[in-house]
mmCIF file of C-alpha atoms and ligand atoms in Angstrom:
data_model
loop_
_atom_site.group_PDB
_atom_site.id
_atom_site.type_symbol
_atom_site.label_atom_id
_atom_site.label_comp_id
_atom_site.label_asym_id
_atom_site.label_seq_id
_atom_site.Cartn_x
_atom_site.Cartn_y
_atom_site.Cartn_z
ATOM 1 C CA MET A 1 -3.572 53.444 -61.003
ATOM 2 C CA SER A 2 -6.949 51.668 -61.129
ATOM 3 C CA ASP A 3 -6.354 50.971 -64.858
ATOM 4 C CA SER A 4 -3.069 49.186 -64.171
ATOM 5 C CA PRO A 5 -3.026 45.378 -64.290
ATOM 6 C CA ILE A 6 -3.023 42.934 -61.416
ATOM 7 C CA GLY A 7 -0.008 40.610 -61.444
ATOM 8 C CA VAL A 8 -0.665 36.903 -60.885
ATOM 9 C CA PHE A 9 2.263 34.566 -60.497
ATOM 10 C CA ASP A 10 2.974 30.845 -60.174
ATOM 11 C CA SER A 11 5.829 28.481 -60.901
ATOM 12 C CA GLY A 12 3.837 27.352 -63.948
ATOM 13 C CA VAL A 13 0.248 26.721 -64.952
ATOM 14 C CA GLY A 14 -1.197 26.045 -61.480
ATOM 15 C CA GLY A 15 -2.024 29.688 -60.846
ATOM 16 C CA LEU A 16 -4.452 29.562 -63.773
ATOM 17 C CA SER A 17 -6.843 27.916 -61.301
ATOM 18 C CA VAL A 18 -6.582 31.051 -59.146
ATOM 19 C CA LEU A 19 -6.816 33.304 -62.197
ATOM 20 C CA ASN A 20 -10.163 31.680 -63.064
ATOM 21 C CA ALA A 21 -11.500 32.638 -59.647
ATOM 22 C CA LEU A 22 -10.026 36.150 -59.929
ATOM 23 C CA ARG A 23 -11.661 36.722 -63.305
ATOM 24 C CA ALA A 24 -15.022 35.552 -62.022
ATOM 25 C CA GLU A 25 -14.776 37.860 -58.992
ATOM 26 C CA LEU A 26 -13.206 40.837 -60.798
ATOM 27 C CA PRO A 27 -14.433 40.777 -64.416
ATOM 28 C CA HIS A 28 -13.374 44.366 -65.180
ATOM 29 C CA GLU A 29 -9.712 43.920 -64.283
ATOM 30 C CA ARG A 30 -6.666 43.432 -66.487
ATOM 31 C CA PHE A 31 -4.451 40.570 -65.362
ATOM 32 C CA VAL A 32 -0.834 39.835 -66.234
ATOM 33 C CA TYR A 33 -0.128 36.190 -65.505
ATOM 34 C CA PHE A 34 3.487 35.060 -65.133
ATOM 35 C CA ALA A 35 4.381 31.334 -65.310
ATOM 36 C CA ASP A 36 7.973 30.808 -64.183
ATOM 37 C CA THR A 37 8.119 27.534 -66.102
ATOM 38 C CA ALA A 38 11.842 27.703 -66.828
ATOM 39 C CA HIS A 39 12.427 27.353 -63.084
ATOM 40 C CA ALA A 40 9.604 24.963 -62.144
ATOM 41 C CA PRO A 41 8.820 22.952 -60.184
ATOM 42 C CA TYR A 42 9.318 25.076 -57.083
ATOM 43 C CA GLY A 43 8.034 22.444 -54.681
ATOM 44 C CA GLU A 44 11.138 20.287 -54.741
ATOM 45 C CA ARG A 45 13.683 23.145 -54.657
ATOM 46 C CA SER A 46 15.275 24.934 -51.730
ATOM 47 C CA GLU A 47 13.394 27.693 -49.949
ATOM 48 C CA ALA A 48 16.197 30.135 -50.784
ATOM 49 C CA TYR A 49 15.898 29.370 -54.506
ATOM 50 C CA VAL A 50 12.111 29.835 -54.503
ATOM 51 C CA ALA A 51 12.406 33.074 -52.500
ATOM 52 C CA GLU A 52 14.966 34.419 -54.946
ATOM 53 C CA ARG A 53 12.802 33.590 -57.975
ATOM 54 C CA THR A 54 9.672 35.021 -56.358
ATOM 55 C CA ARG A 55 11.399 38.330 -55.653
ATOM 56 C CA ALA A 56 12.783 38.501 -59.209
ATOM 57 C CA VAL A 57 9.385 37.852 -60.784
ATOM 58 C CA ALA A 58 7.654 40.385 -58.511
ATOM 59 C CA ARG A 59 10.270 42.999 -59.422
ATOM 60 C CA HIS A 60 9.750 42.249 -63.144
ATOM 61 C CA LEU A 61 5.965 42.613 -62.884
ATOM 62 C CA ILE A 62 6.313 45.895 -61.018
ATOM 63 C CA ASP A 63 9.035 47.435 -63.209
ATOM 64 C CA ARG A 64 7.872 46.237 -66.633
ATOM 65 C CA HIS A 65 4.113 45.999 -66.192
ATOM 66 C CA GLY A 66 3.332 48.598 -63.532
ATOM 67 C CA ILE A 67 1.076 46.230 -61.610
ATOM 68 C CA LYS A 68 -1.222 47.739 -58.971
ATOM 69 C CA ALA A 69 -1.457 44.540 -56.906
ATOM 70 C CA LEU A 70 0.159 41.104 -56.861
ATOM 71 C CA VAL A 71 -1.426 37.717 -56.273
ATOM 72 C CA VAL A 72 1.163 35.048 -55.486
ATOM 73 C CA ALA A 73 -0.913 32.145 -56.828
ATOM 74 C CA CYS A 74 1.502 29.523 -55.542
ATOM 75 C CA ASN A 75 1.513 27.985 -52.082
ATOM 76 C CA THR A 76 5.212 27.149 -52.253
ATOM 77 C CA ALA A 77 6.256 30.689 -53.214
ATOM 78 C CA THR A 78 3.932 32.201 -50.610
ATOM 79 C CA ALA A 79 5.439 30.041 -47.874
ATOM 80 C CA ALA A 80 8.989 30.885 -48.939
ATOM 81 C CA ALA A 81 8.707 34.564 -49.700
ATOM 82 C CA ILE A 82 5.498 36.450 -48.905
ATOM 83 C CA HIS A 83 7.140 38.078 -45.864
ATOM 84 C CA LEU A 84 10.072 39.172 -48.053
ATOM 85 C CA LEU A 85 7.734 40.651 -50.669
ATOM 86 C CA ARG A 86 5.857 42.564 -47.967
ATOM 87 C CA ALA A 87 9.154 44.043 -46.801
ATOM 88 C CA ASP A 88 10.334 44.749 -50.384
ATOM 89 C CA HIS A 89 7.072 46.441 -51.481
ATOM 90 C CA PRO A 90 5.220 47.781 -48.442
ATOM 91 C CA ALA A 91 2.782 49.882 -50.502
ATOM 92 C CA LEU A 92 1.765 47.099 -52.911
ATOM 93 C CA PRO A 93 -1.486 45.218 -52.184
ATOM 94 C CA LEU A 94 -0.287 41.627 -51.932
ATOM 95 C CA VAL A 95 -2.256 38.375 -51.658
ATOM 96 C CA GLY A 96 -0.737 34.949 -51.089
ATOM 97 C CA VAL A 97 -2.211 31.453 -50.911
ATOM 98 C CA GLU A 98 -1.814 28.826 -48.245
ATOM 99 C CA PRO A 99 -3.419 25.421 -47.766
ATOM 100 C CA ALA A 100 -6.952 26.065 -46.486
ATOM 101 C CA LEU A 101 -6.727 24.211 -43.183
ATOM 102 C CA LYS A 102 -9.133 26.451 -41.296
ATOM 103 C CA PRO A 103 -11.994 26.054 -43.810
ATOM 104 C CA ALA A 104 -11.250 22.316 -43.817
ATOM 105 C CA VAL A 105 -11.590 22.109 -40.036
ATOM 106 C CA ALA A 106 -14.876 24.009 -40.257
ATOM 107 C CA ARG A 107 -16.133 21.564 -42.907
ATOM 108 C CA SER A 108 -14.917 18.244 -41.543
ATOM 109 C CA ARG A 109 -17.144 16.107 -39.360
ATOM 110 C CA THR A 110 -14.692 13.262 -38.775
ATOM 111 C CA ARG A 111 -11.915 15.756 -37.975
ATOM 112 C CA HIS A 112 -9.530 13.760 -40.106
ATOM 113 C CA ILE A 113 -8.214 15.910 -42.953
ATOM 114 C CA ALA A 114 -5.746 15.110 -45.740
ATOM 115 C CA VAL A 115 -3.482 17.850 -47.109
ATOM 116 C CA LEU A 116 -1.880 17.347 -50.517
ATOM 117 C CA ALA A 117 0.836 19.921 -51.185
ATOM 118 C CA THR A 118 4.412 20.267 -52.349
ATOM 119 C CA ARG A 119 7.288 19.135 -50.207
ATOM 120 C CA GLY A 120 8.414 22.789 -49.923
ATOM 121 C CA THR A 121 5.047 23.989 -48.634
ATOM 122 C CA LEU A 122 4.718 21.217 -46.046
ATOM 123 C CA ALA A 123 8.293 21.729 -44.806
ATOM 124 C CA SER A 124 7.935 25.496 -44.423
ATOM 125 C CA ARG A 125 7.831 27.319 -41.106
ATOM 126 C CA LYS A 126 4.701 29.124 -42.241
ATOM 127 C CA PHE A 127 2.822 25.858 -42.756
ATOM 128 C CA GLU A 128 4.176 24.384 -39.538
ATOM 129 C CA ALA A 129 2.803 27.367 -37.603
ATOM 130 C CA LEU A 130 -0.572 27.111 -39.327
ATOM 131 C CA GLN A 131 -0.870 23.426 -38.575
ATOM 132 C CA ALA A 132 0.258 23.888 -34.969
ATOM 133 C CA SER A 133 -2.469 26.514 -34.449
ATOM 134 C CA LEU A 134 -5.119 23.920 -35.380
ATOM 135 C CA ALA A 135 -3.504 20.752 -34.028
ATOM 136 C CA ASP A 136 -5.992 20.395 -31.193
ATOM 137 C CA GLN A 137 -8.956 20.634 -33.575
ATOM 138 C CA ALA A 138 -8.251 17.922 -36.155
ATOM 139 C CA ARG A 139 -5.892 15.217 -37.272
ATOM 140 C CA PHE A 140 -3.984 16.139 -40.442
ATOM 141 C CA SER A 141 -2.490 13.573 -42.820
ATOM 142 C CA LEU A 142 0.152 15.469 -44.788
ATOM 143 C CA VAL A 143 1.194 14.141 -48.189
ATOM 144 C CA PRO A 144 4.097 15.716 -50.119
ATOM 145 C CA CYS A 145 3.236 15.113 -53.768
ATOM 146 C CA ASP A 146 6.628 15.005 -55.513
ATOM 147 C CA GLY A 147 6.279 15.040 -59.276
ATOM 148 C CA LEU A 148 2.558 15.788 -59.429
ATOM 149 C CA ALA A 149 2.878 19.484 -60.390
ATOM 150 C CA SER A 150 5.445 18.525 -63.061
ATOM 151 C CA ALA A 151 3.134 15.849 -64.462
ATOM 152 C CA ILE A 152 0.338 18.436 -64.645
ATOM 153 C CA GLU A 153 2.688 20.908 -66.383
ATOM 154 C CA ALA A 154 3.481 18.230 -68.956
ATOM 155 C CA ALA A 155 -0.193 17.143 -69.221
ATOM 156 C CA ASP A 156 1.193 13.634 -68.768
ATOM 157 C CA ALA A 157 -2.030 11.687 -68.177
ATOM 158 C CA PRO A 158 -0.491 8.292 -67.228
ATOM 159 C CA SER A 159 1.806 9.922 -64.637
ATOM 160 C CA ILE A 160 -1.046 12.043 -63.280
ATOM 161 C CA ALA A 161 -3.193 8.926 -62.863
ATOM 162 C CA ALA A 162 -0.399 6.964 -61.151
ATOM 163 C CA LEU A 163 0.580 9.808 -58.807
ATOM 164 C CA CYS A 164 -3.013 10.611 -57.820
ATOM 165 C CA ALA A 165 -3.515 6.929 -56.953
ATOM 166 C CA ARG A 166 -0.277 6.800 -54.958
ATOM 167 C CA TYR A 167 -0.805 10.014 -52.981
ATOM 168 C CA THR A 168 -4.439 9.433 -52.090
ATOM 169 C CA GLY A 169 -3.311 5.975 -50.939
ATOM 170 C CA ASP A 170 -0.582 7.562 -48.807
ATOM 171 C CA ALA A 171 -3.143 9.894 -47.191
ATOM 172 C CA GLY A 172 -5.190 7.025 -45.719
ATOM 173 C CA ASP A 173 -8.732 5.821 -45.727
ATOM 174 C CA PHE A 174 -11.331 8.185 -47.225
ATOM 175 C CA GLY A 175 -15.004 8.219 -46.309
ATOM 176 C CA ASP A 176 -17.457 9.762 -43.890
ATOM 177 C CA ALA A 177 -17.334 7.178 -41.111
ATOM 178 C CA ASP A 178 -15.644 8.045 -37.807
ATOM 179 C CA GLY A 179 -11.853 8.095 -38.181
ATOM 180 C CA GLN A 180 -11.938 8.301 -41.977
ATOM 181 C CA ILE A 181 -10.721 11.292 -43.991
ATOM 182 C CA ASP A 182 -13.790 13.262 -45.047
ATOM 183 C CA THR A 183 -12.011 16.430 -46.237
ATOM 184 C CA LEU A 184 -9.138 16.890 -48.696
ATOM 185 C CA VAL A 185 -7.189 20.150 -48.912
ATOM 186 C CA LEU A 186 -5.729 20.892 -52.350
ATOM 187 C CA GLY A 187 -2.642 22.686 -51.035
ATOM 188 C CA CYS A 188 -1.048 23.412 -54.408
ATOM 189 C CA THR A 189 -2.675 25.538 -57.076
ATOM 190 C CA HIS A 190 -1.945 22.901 -59.733
ATOM 191 C CA TYR A 191 -4.112 20.264 -58.071
ATOM 192 C CA PRO A 192 -7.613 21.610 -58.813
ATOM 193 C CA PHE A 193 -6.887 20.594 -62.421
ATOM 194 C CA VAL A 194 -6.668 16.938 -61.403
ATOM 195 C CA ALA A 195 -9.571 16.989 -58.945
ATOM 196 C CA ALA A 196 -11.535 14.506 -61.056
ATOM 197 C CA GLU A 197 -8.628 12.048 -61.011
ATOM 198 C CA LEU A 198 -8.221 12.424 -57.227
ATOM 199 C CA ARG A 199 -11.964 11.990 -56.808
ATOM 200 C CA ARG A 200 -11.762 8.512 -58.386
ATOM 201 C CA HIS A 201 -9.837 7.417 -55.296
ATOM 202 C CA THR A 202 -11.560 9.400 -52.540
ATOM 203 C CA GLY A 203 -15.178 8.729 -53.477
ATOM 204 C CA GLU A 204 -17.935 11.288 -53.930
ATOM 205 C CA SER A 205 -18.617 12.151 -50.295
ATOM 206 C CA VAL A 206 -15.209 13.718 -49.546
ATOM 207 C CA HIS A 207 -15.097 17.545 -49.466
ATOM 208 C CA PHE A 208 -12.369 19.085 -51.633
ATOM 209 C CA ILE A 209 -11.135 22.483 -50.463
ATOM 210 C CA ASP A 210 -9.167 24.887 -52.641
ATOM 211 C CA THR A 211 -8.327 28.529 -52.244
ATOM 212 C CA GLY A 212 -9.268 30.227 -55.523
ATOM 213 C CA ALA A 213 -12.488 31.920 -54.401
ATOM 214 C CA PRO A 214 -11.249 33.218 -51.000
ATOM 215 C CA VAL A 215 -8.083 34.567 -52.651
ATOM 216 C CA ALA A 216 -10.181 36.383 -55.248
ATOM 217 C CA GLN A 217 -12.419 37.848 -52.528
ATOM 218 C CA GLN A 218 -9.385 39.021 -50.546
ATOM 219 C CA THR A 219 -7.975 40.636 -53.699
ATOM 220 C CA ARG A 220 -11.236 42.521 -54.172
ATOM 221 C CA ARG A 221 -11.150 43.703 -50.536
ATOM 222 C CA LEU A 222 -7.585 45.022 -50.852
ATOM 223 C CA LEU A 223 -8.282 46.786 -54.156
ATOM 224 C CA THR A 224 -11.420 48.357 -52.722
ATOM 225 C CA ALA A 225 -9.528 49.565 -49.651
ATOM 226 C CA ALA A 226 -6.798 51.037 -51.877
ATOM 227 C CA ALA A 227 -9.396 52.600 -54.247
ATOM 228 C CA ARG A 228 -7.836 50.707 -57.171
ATOM 229 C CA LEU A 229 -10.788 48.761 -58.596
ATOM 230 C CA ALA A 230 -11.065 49.017 -62.389
ATOM 231 C CA ASP A 231 -14.284 49.442 -64.337
ATOM 232 C CA GLY A 232 -13.044 48.806 -67.872
ATOM 233 C CA GLU A 233 -12.861 45.753 -70.085
ATOM 234 C CA GLY A 234 -11.381 42.667 -68.454
ATOM 235 C CA LYS A 235 -8.259 41.212 -70.115
ATOM 236 C CA VAL A 236 -5.616 38.571 -69.559
ATOM 237 C CA GLU A 237 -2.024 38.749 -70.741
ATOM 238 C CA LEU A 238 0.107 35.613 -70.381
ATOM 239 C CA LEU A 239 3.863 35.628 -69.814
ATOM 240 C CA THR A 240 6.224 32.730 -69.328
ATOM 241 C CA SER A 241 9.906 32.192 -68.724
ATOM 242 C CA GLY A 242 9.433 28.863 -70.564
ATOM 243 C CA VAL A 243 7.864 27.975 -73.899
ATOM 244 C CA ALA A 244 5.016 30.292 -74.940
ATOM 245 C CA PRO A 245 2.978 27.768 -77.019
ATOM 246 C CA GLN A 246 3.035 25.420 -74.027
ATOM 247 C CA LEU A 247 1.397 28.071 -71.827
ATOM 248 C CA ASP A 248 -1.118 28.792 -74.605
ATOM 249 C CA ALA A 249 -2.015 25.098 -74.693
ATOM 250 C CA ALA A 250 -2.482 25.013 -70.909
ATOM 251 C CA ALA A 251 -4.602 28.172 -71.059
ATOM 252 C CA ALA A 252 -6.739 26.663 -73.826
ATOM 253 C CA ARG A 253 -7.304 23.615 -71.633
ATOM 254 C CA TRP A 254 -7.841 25.239 -68.255
ATOM 255 C CA LEU A 255 -8.402 28.955 -68.431
ATOM 256 C CA VAL A 256 -12.032 30.020 -68.521
ATOM 257 C CA GLY A 257 -12.424 32.849 -71.044
ATOM 258 C CA PRO A 258 -10.121 34.303 -73.678
ATOM 259 C CA ALA A 259 -6.508 35.384 -73.294
ATOM 260 C CA ALA A 260 -4.030 36.985 -75.667
ATOM 261 C CA PRO A 261 -1.338 34.564 -76.942
ATOM 262 C CA ALA A 262 1.462 34.077 -74.436
ATOM 263 C CA SER A 263 4.802 35.785 -74.800
ATOM 264 C CA LEU A 264 8.233 35.006 -73.496
ATOM 265 C CA ALA A 265 9.381 37.083 -70.537
ATOM 266 C CA LEU A 266 12.690 36.634 -68.850
ATOM 267 C CA PRO A 267 12.897 38.583 -65.636
ATOM 268 C CA ILE A 268 16.316 39.471 -64.309
ATOM 269 C CA ALA A 269 17.951 36.131 -63.617
ATOM 270 C CA SER A 270 17.984 35.361 -59.942
ATOM 271 C CA ALA A 271 21.289 34.451 -58.377
ATOM 272 C CA ALA A 272 21.867 30.719 -58.619
ATOM 273 C CA VAL A 273 21.071 29.292 -55.213
HETATM 274 N N1 LIG B 1 1.592 25.613 -57.845
HETATM 275 C C1 LIG B 1 2.576 25.613 -56.825
HETATM 276 C C2 LIG B 1 1.945 25.610 -55.436
HETATM 277 O O1 LIG B 1 0.828 26.050 -55.271
HETATM 278 C C3 LIG B 1 3.734 24.672 -56.843
HETATM 279 C C4 LIG B 1 4.044 23.756 -57.929
HETATM 280 C C5 LIG B 1 5.533 23.513 -58.039
HETATM 281 O O2 LIG B 1 6.065 22.613 -57.367
HETATM 282 O O3 LIG B 1 6.145 24.257 -58.795
HETATM 283 O O4 LIG B 1 2.565 25.201 -54.484
#
């Protein structure tokens, strides 16, 4: 079992940001990364659709790749379906991602925090509960970033620039003076790839918070507890429900370290929702 791969899954290329952190934390592991590009973006689809896709991809990774653990490297899919996956696969070590509000509260001095995420994540009950649990500790400016994950998928630089300008503008006034936003939560795994573009609008002093490293540490803890840590040669296999050369190009741009060329994988089609 310890030699089996770890499944990592996102709607597209965003989870590569989490995979980078996983590889750094767990260099001896084999990873199978699944980009569900044929069904992306998730963030502007119904919760039922995203839940259905997430369950289908998890089933594919378990049945075809014998994964020993699954990292749902997508905030939108985690919000829609992590509870369903836990019920479906109670023995499988499972790690999800959610916008890092708690670390942001710990970091912020002004107590004004911006959260950039997909519409689906921000509208979810899971996020609502998380925000409510911290509502007395900070003010949160929530910005649904329609189109930004798609622009990143397409590596469409003009759209990325325009959307980063628009959404940082929607968040409010950045800076470290009282009342200003001094902390920005990257609540979608695609957004670390456009951090430099966002930074142009926030200024240097603003803290950016993403979830790659804590997710990788949690994965290590679960594997250790389950006695499933590997000690062999680390590897990455890339799968996509979309166009393989497109995932290869994204991996060449963003993935740290080598990966085998991507291949096409079509998990059992989910019911149309
Ligand atoms: N990367 C995903 C997330 O973390 C969502 C992108 C999408 O809308 O597909 O939420």
